[in-house]
JSON list of C-alpha atoms in Angstrom, two decimals:
[
{"chain": "A", "resi": 662, "resn": "MET", "atom": "CA", "xyz": [0.00, 0.00, 0.00]},
{"chain": "A", "resi": 663, "resn": "GLU", "atom": "CA", "xyz": [1.46, 3.33, -1.09]},
{"chain": "A", "resi": 664, "resn": "HIS", "atom": "CA", "xyz": [1.62, 6.15, 1.45]},
{"chain": "A", "resi": 665, "resn": "ASN", "atom": "CA", "xyz": [0.59, 9.56, 0.13]},
{"chain": "A", "resi": 666, "resn": "PRO", "atom": "CA", "xyz": [1.28, 12.13, 2.86]},
{"chain": "A", "resi": 667, "resn": "LYS", "atom": "CA", "xyz": [-1.20, 14.92, 3.54]},
{"chain": "A", "resi": 668, "resn": "TYR", "atom": "CA", "xyz": [-0.06, 18.21, 4.96]},
{"chain": "A", "resi": 669, "resn": "TYR", "atom": "CA", "xyz": [-1.87, 20.72, 7.14]},
{"chain": "A", "resi": 670, "resn": "ILE", "atom": "CA", "xyz": [-0.97, 24.19, 8.34]},
{"chain": "A", "resi": 671, "resn": "VAL", "atom": "CA", "xyz": [-1.69, 24.36, 12.06]},
{"chain": "A", "resi": 672, "resn": "GLU", "atom": "CA", "xyz": [-1.12, 27.29, 14.44]},
{"chain": "A", "resi": 673, "resn": "ALA", "atom": "CA", "xyz": [1.72, 26.28, 16.81]},
{"chain": "A", "resi": 674, "resn": "SER", "atom": "CA", "xyz": [-0.30, 26.92, 19.99]},
{"chain": "A", "resi": 675, "resn": "LEU", "atom": "CA", "xyz": [-2.71, 24.14, 18.95]},
{"chain": "A", "resi": 676, "resn": "LEU", "atom": "CA", "xyz": [-0.01, 21.48, 18.59]},
{"chain": "A", "resi": 677, "resn": "PRO", "atom": "CA", "xyz": [0.77, 18.94, 21.32]},
{"chain": "A", "resi": 678, "resn": "ASP", "atom": "CA", "xyz": [3.94, 19.77, 23.25]},
{"chain": "A", "resi": 679, "resn": "VAL", "atom": "CA", "xyz": [5.83, 16.79, 21.78]},
{"chain": "A", "resi": 680, "resn": "PHE", "atom": "CA", "xyz": [5.67, 18.30, 18.26]},
{"chain": "A", "resi": 681, "resn": "LEU", "atom": "CA", "xyz": [6.97, 21.66, 19.44]},
{"chain": "A", "resi": 682, "resn": "LYS", "atom": "CA", "xyz": [9.82, 19.95, 21.27]},
{"chain": "A", "resi": 683, "resn": "VAL", "atom": "CA", "xyz": [10.75, 17.95, 18.16]},
{"chain": "A", "resi": 684, "resn": "ALA", "atom": "CA", "xyz": [10.90, 21.24, 16.23]},
{"chain": "A", "resi": 685, "resn": "GLN", "atom": "CA", "xyz": [13.13, 22.71, 18.97]},
{"chain": "A", "resi": 686, "resn": "VAL", "atom": "CA", "xyz": [15.48, 19.72, 18.77]},
{"chain": "A", "resi": 687, "resn": "ASN", "atom": "CA", "xyz": [15.66, 20.06, 14.98]},
{"chain": "A", "resi": 688, "resn": "ARG", "atom": "CA", "xyz": [16.46, 23.77, 15.33]},
{"chain": "A", "resi": 689, "resn": "LEU", "atom": "CA", "xyz": [19.19, 23.12, 17.93]},
{"chain": "A", "resi": 690, "resn": "LEU", "atom": "CA", "xyz": [20.80, 20.49, 15.71]},
{"chain": "A", "resi": 691, "resn": "GLN", "atom": "CA", "xyz": [20.51, 22.62, 12.60]},
{"chain": "A", "resi": 692, "resn": "CYS", "atom": "CA", "xyz": [22.13, 25.72, 14.07]},
{"chain": "A", "resi": 693, "resn": "GLY", "atom": "CA", "xyz": [24.91, 23.74, 15.80]},
{"chain": "A", "resi": 694, "resn": "THR", "atom": "CA", "xyz": [23.97, 24.75, 19.34]},
{"chain": "A", "resi": 695, "resn": "VAL", "atom": "CA", "xyz": [24.33, 21.08, 20.32]},
{"chain": "A", "resi": 696, "resn": "ARG", "atom": "CA", "xyz": [26.33, 18.27, 18.73]},
{"chain": "A", "resi": 697, "resn": "THR", "atom": "CA", "xyz": [24.15, 15.22, 19.32]},
{"chain": "A", "resi": 698, "resn": "VAL", "atom": "CA", "xyz": [20.48, 14.25, 19.34]},
{"chain": "A", "resi": 699, "resn": "GLY", "atom": "CA", "xyz": [20.94, 13.11, 22.94]},
{"chain": "A", "resi": 700, "resn": "GLU", "atom": "CA", "xyz": [22.13, 16.57, 24.03]},
{"chain": "A", "resi": 701, "resn": "ALA", "atom": "CA", "xyz": [19.30, 18.29, 22.19]},
{"chain": "A", "resi": 702, "resn": "THR", "atom": "CA", "xyz": [16.52, 16.03, 23.49]},
{"chain": "A", "resi": 703, "resn": "GLN", "atom": "CA", "xyz": [17.83, 16.33, 27.03]},
{"chain": "A", "resi": 704, "resn": "GLN", "atom": "CA", "xyz": [17.96, 20.12, 26.74]},
{"chain": "A", "resi": 705, "resn": "VAL", "atom": "CA", "xyz": [14.29, 20.39, 25.64]},
{"chain": "A", "resi": 706, "resn": "GLY", "atom": "CA", "xyz": [12.98, 17.59, 27.86]},
{"chain": "A", "resi": 707, "resn": "LEU", "atom": "CA", "xyz": [12.03, 15.07, 25.19]},
{"chain": "A", "resi": 708, "resn": "SER", "atom": "CA", "xyz": [12.78, 11.36, 24.93]},
{"chain": "A", "resi": 709, "resn": "ARG", "atom": "CA", "xyz": [15.02, 10.26, 22.07]},
{"chain": "A", "resi": 710, "resn": "SER", "atom": "CA", "xyz": [12.41, 7.72, 20.96]},
{"chain": "A", "resi": 711, "resn": "ALA", "atom": "CA", "xyz": [9.73, 10.44, 20.65]},
{"chain": "A", "resi": 712, "resn": "TYR", "atom": "CA", "xyz": [12.16, 12.56, 18.67]},
{"chain": "A", "resi": 713, "resn": "TYR", "atom": "CA", "xyz": [12.98, 9.76, 16.24]},
{"chain": "A", "resi": 714, "resn": "LYS", "atom": "CA", "xyz": [9.30, 8.92, 15.85]},
{"chain": "A", "resi": 715, "resn": "TYR", "atom": "CA", "xyz": [8.37, 12.44, 14.67]},
{"chain": "A", "resi": 716, "resn": "LYS", "atom": "CA", "xyz": [11.62, 14.06, 13.48]},
{"chain": "A", "resi": 717, "resn": "ASP", "atom": "CA", "xyz": [10.92, 13.79, 9.75]},
{"chain": "A", "resi": 718, "resn": "GLY", "atom": "CA", "xyz": [7.29, 14.91, 9.95]},
{"chain": "A", "resi": 719, "resn": "ILE", "atom": "CA", "xyz": [7.69, 18.20, 11.80]},
{"chain": "A", "resi": 720, "resn": "LYS", "atom": "CA", "xyz": [9.00, 21.24, 9.95]},
{"chain": "A", "resi": 721, "resn": "PRO", "atom": "CA", "xyz": [8.40, 24.95, 10.43]},
{"chain": "A", "resi": 722, "resn": "PHE", "atom": "CA", "xyz": [6.10, 26.42, 7.78]},
{"chain": "A", "resi": 723, "resn": "PHE", "atom": "CA", "xyz": [8.83, 28.25, 5.85]},
{"chain": "A", "resi": 724, "resn": "GLU", "atom": "CA", "xyz": [11.42, 25.51, 6.23]},
{"chain": "A", "resi": 725, "resn": "ALA", "atom": "CA", "xyz": [9.04, 23.04, 4.62]},
{"chain": "A", "resi": 726, "resn": "SER", "atom": "CA", "xyz": [9.02, 25.14, 1.48]},
{"chain": "A", "resi": 727, "resn": "ILE", "atom": "CA", "xyz": [11.53, 24.22, -1.19]},
{"chain": "A", "resi": 728, "resn": "HIS", "atom": "CA", "xyz": [11.27, 27.73, -2.55]},
{"chain": "A", "resi": 729, "resn": "SER", "atom": "CA", "xyz": [13.30, 30.63, -1.35]},
{"chain": "A", "resi": 730, "resn": "ILE", "atom": "CA", "xyz": [11.63, 33.86, -2.45]},
{"chain": "A", "resi": 731, "resn": "VAL", "atom": "CA", "xyz": [9.24, 35.43, 0.02]},
{"chain": "A", "resi": 732, "resn": "THR", "atom": "CA", "xyz": [7.20, 38.58, -0.67]},
{"chain": "A", "resi": 733, "resn": "PHE", "atom": "CA", "xyz": [6.33, 40.73, 2.33]},
{"chain": "A", "resi": 734, "resn": "GLN", "atom": "CA", "xyz": [3.67, 43.46, 2.45]},
{"chain": "A", "resi": 735, "resn": "ILE", "atom": "CA", "xyz": [4.49, 45.99, 5.17]},
{"chain": "A", "resi": 736, "resn": "LEU", "atom": "CA", "xyz": [2.33, 48.91, 6.25]},
{"chain": "A", "resi": 737, "resn": "LEU", "atom": "CA", "xyz": [4.86, 51.48, 7.38]},
{"chain": "A", "resi": 738, "resn": "SER", "atom": "CA", "xyz": [4.52, 54.89, 9.01]},
{"chain": "A", "resi": 739, "resn": "ASP", "atom": "CA", "xyz": [5.52, 57.78, 6.77]},
{"chain": "A", "resi": 740, "resn": "GLU", "atom": "CA", "xyz": [8.64, 58.91, 8.61]},
{"chain": "A", "resi": 741, "resn": "ALA", "atom": "CA", "xyz": [12.09, 59.62, 7.23]},
{"chain": "A", "resi": 742, "resn": "GLY", "atom": "CA", "xyz": [14.50, 56.70, 7.58]},
{"chain": "A", "resi": 743, "resn": "LEU", "atom": "CA", "xyz": [11.99, 53.97, 8.47]},
{"chain": "A", "resi": 744, "resn": "LEU", "atom": "CA", "xyz": [12.26, 52.15, 5.15]},
{"chain": "A", "resi": 745, "resn": "SER", "atom": "CA", "xyz": [16.04, 52.23, 5.49]},
{"chain": "A", "resi": 746, "resn": "ASN", "atom": "CA", "xyz": [15.72, 50.65, 8.96]},
{"chain": "A", "resi": 747, "resn": "ILE", "atom": "CA", "xyz": [13.48, 47.90, 7.55]},
{"chain": "A", "resi": 748, "resn": "LEU", "atom": "CA", "xyz": [16.01, 47.15, 4.82]},
{"chain": "A", "resi": 749, "resn": "ARG", "atom": "CA", "xyz": [18.75, 46.93, 7.48]},
{"chain": "A", "resi": 750, "resn": "VAL", "atom": "CA", "xyz": [16.72, 44.19, 9.21]},
{"chain": "A", "resi": 751, "resn": "PHE", "atom": "CA", "xyz": [16.67, 42.20, 5.97]},
{"chain": "A", "resi": 752, "resn": "ALA", "atom": "CA", "xyz": [20.43, 42.73, 5.58]},
{"chain": "A", "resi": 753, "resn": "ARG", "atom": "CA", "xyz": [21.14, 41.70, 9.18]},
{"chain": "A", "resi": 754, "resn": "PHE", "atom": "CA", "xyz": [19.36, 38.38, 8.52]},
{"chain": "A", "resi": 755, "resn": "GLY", "atom": "CA", "xyz": [21.22, 37.84, 5.25]},
{"chain": "A", "resi": 756, "resn": "ALA", "atom": "CA", "xyz": [18.14, 38.11, 3.02]},
{"chain": "A", "resi": 757, "resn": "ASN", "atom": "CA", "xyz": [18.83, 39.23, -0.55]},
{"chain": "A", "resi": 758, "resn": "ILE", "atom": "CA", "xyz": [16.39, 41.97, -1.59]},
{"chain": "A", "resi": 759, "resn": "LEU", "atom": "CA", "xyz": [15.05, 41.38, -5.10]},
{"chain": "A", "resi": 760, "resn": "THR", "atom": "CA", "xyz": [12.37, 44.09, -5.40]},
{"chain": "A", "resi": 761, "resn": "ILE", "atom": "CA", "xyz": [11.01, 47.00, -3.37]},
{"chain": "A", "resi": 762, "resn": "ASN", "atom": "CA", "xyz": [7.78, 48.83, -4.19]},
{"chain": "A", "resi": 763, "resn": "GLN", "atom": "CA", "xyz": [6.29, 51.60, -2.08]},
{"chain": "A", "resi": 764, "resn": "THR", "atom": "CA", "xyz": [2.96, 53.37, -2.48]},
{"chain": "A", "resi": 765, "resn": "ILE", "atom": "CA", "xyz": [2.46, 57.06, -1.94]},
{"chain": "A", "resi": 766, "resn": "PRO", "atom": "CA", "xyz": [1.67, 57.61, 1.75]},
{"chain": "A", "resi": 767, "resn": "VAL", "atom": "CA", "xyz": [-2.00, 58.03, 2.63]},
{"chain": "A", "resi": 768, "resn": "ASN", "atom": "CA", "xyz": [-3.09, 59.05, 6.13]},
{"chain": "A", "resi": 769, "resn": "GLY", "atom": "CA", "xyz": [0.51, 58.87, 7.34]},
{"chain": "A", "resi": 770, "resn": "GLN", "atom": "CA", "xyz": [1.17, 55.30, 6.18]},
{"chain": "A", "resi": 771, "resn": "ALA", "atom": "CA", "xyz": [2.62, 53.70, 3.05]},
{"chain": "A", "resi": 772, "resn": "ALA", "atom": "CA", "xyz": [2.39, 50.12, 1.82]},
{"chain": "A", "resi": 773, "resn": "VAL", "atom": "CA", "xyz": [5.79, 48.65, 1.07]},
{"chain": "A", "resi": 774, "resn": "THR", "atom": "CA", "xyz": [6.18, 45.37, -0.81]},
{"chain": "A", "resi": 775, "resn": "VAL", "atom": "CA", "xyz": [9.55, 43.66, -0.51]},
{"chain": "A", "resi": 776, "resn": "SER", "atom": "CA", "xyz": [10.51, 40.43, -2.27]},
{"chain": "A", "resi": 777, "resn": "ALA", "atom": "CA", "xyz": [13.57, 38.75, -0.81]},
{"chain": "A", "resi": 778, "resn": "GLN", "atom": "CA", "xyz": [15.56, 35.63, -1.48]},
{"chain": "A", "resi": 779, "resn": "THR", "atom": "CA", "xyz": [15.78, 33.80, 1.84]},
{"chain": "A", "resi": 780, "resn": "GLU", "atom": "CA", "xyz": [17.78, 30.63, 1.18]},
{"chain": "A", "resi": 781, "resn": "ALA", "atom": "CA", "xyz": [21.11, 32.07, 2.40]},
{"chain": "A", "resi": 782, "resn": "MET", "atom": "CA", "xyz": [19.69, 33.66, 5.55]},
{"chain": "A", "resi": 783, "resn": "LYS", "atom": "CA", "xyz": [21.47, 33.17, 8.84]},
{"chain": "A", "resi": 784, "resn": "GLN", "atom": "CA", "xyz": [18.19, 32.72, 10.75]},
{"chain": "A", "resi": 785, "resn": "SER", "atom": "CA", "xyz": [14.69, 31.46, 10.00]},
{"chain": "A", "resi": 786, "resn": "VAL", "atom": "CA", "xyz": [12.02, 33.35, 8.09]},
{"chain": "A", "resi": 787, "resn": "GLU", "atom": "CA", "xyz": [9.88, 33.27, 11.26]},
{"chain": "A", "resi": 788, "resn": "GLU", "atom": "CA", "xyz": [12.64, 35.11, 13.14]},
{"chain": "A", "resi": 789, "resn": "LEU", "atom": "CA", "xyz": [12.88, 37.65, 10.31]},
{"chain": "A", "resi": 790, "resn": "ILE", "atom": "CA", "xyz": [9.12, 38.21, 10.50]},
{"chain": "A", "resi": 791, "resn": "GLU", "atom": "CA", "xyz": [9.33, 38.76, 14.28]},
{"chain": "A", "resi": 792, "resn": "ALA", "atom": "CA", "xyz": [12.17, 41.26, 13.85]},
{"chain": "A", "resi": 793, "resn": "LEU", "atom": "CA", "xyz": [10.30, 43.14, 11.12]},
{"chain": "A", "resi": 794, "resn": "ARG", "atom": "CA", "xyz": [7.09, 43.30, 13.18]},
{"chain": "A", "resi": 795, "resn": "ALA", "atom": "CA", "xyz": [9.08, 44.66, 16.12]},
{"chain": "A", "resi": 796, "resn": "ALA", "atom": "CA", "xyz": [10.76, 47.35, 13.99]},
{"chain": "A", "resi": 797, "resn": "GLU", "atom": "CA", "xyz": [9.79, 50.96, 14.61]},
{"chain": "A", "resi": 798, "resn": "GLY", "atom": "CA", "xyz": [6.97, 52.23, 12.42]},
{"chain": "A", "resi": 799, "resn": "VAL", "atom": "CA", "xyz": [5.63, 48.85, 11.27]},
{"chain": "A", "resi": 800, "resn": "ALA", "atom": "CA", "xyz": [1.84, 48.87, 11.61]},
{"chain": "A", "resi": 801, "resn": "ARG", "atom": "CA", "xyz": [1.21, 45.56, 9.84]},
{"chain": "A", "resi": 802, "resn": "LEU", "atom": "CA", "xyz": [3.18, 42.84, 8.10]},
{"chain": "A", "resi": 803, "resn": "GLU", "atom": "CA", "xyz": [1.90, 39.99, 5.94]},
{"chain": "A", "resi": 804, "resn": "ILE", "atom": "CA", "xyz": [3.45, 37.35, 3.72]},
{"chain": "A", "resi": 805, "resn": "ILE", "atom": "CA", "xyz": [1.69, 37.69, 0.38]},
{"chain": "A", "resi": 806, "resn": "ALA", "atom": "CA", "xyz": [3.65, 35.17, -1.70]},
{"chain": "A", "resi": 807, "resn": "ARG", "atom": "CA", "xyz": [6.23, 32.38, -1.56]},
{"chain": "A", "resi": 808, "resn": "GLU", "atom": "CA", "xyz": [7.99, 31.03, -4.61]}
]
């Protein structure tokens, strides 16, 4: 009998703790924080057997994508230097900016669309999103495309 996997996008807070811990172990191993599966599972409080059972089935949303171009829509306050600060965040993460489009500001805010190549980034796309949302002047941020 052939196995055809089905995939679902589920908000992390709805997942059982074991899945989140498997993702943490994968992240620790990937970034080199620990050297062995044993060290990583001990650090997050997960049994090695549970890790091996689920390790290949749990991937962060952006990591699961084989594509590496992400398009962000950012609603930004109309203040001098804010777009430059946003672009510095992309640079700090190692994202390669492909396109930038900005609308004329209306009611003190402008929509900025940035497409970036993310495959060579030093950190995850989720971490980039968090950093962008925390940046000064960002009113809203959405991912509008992945290629």
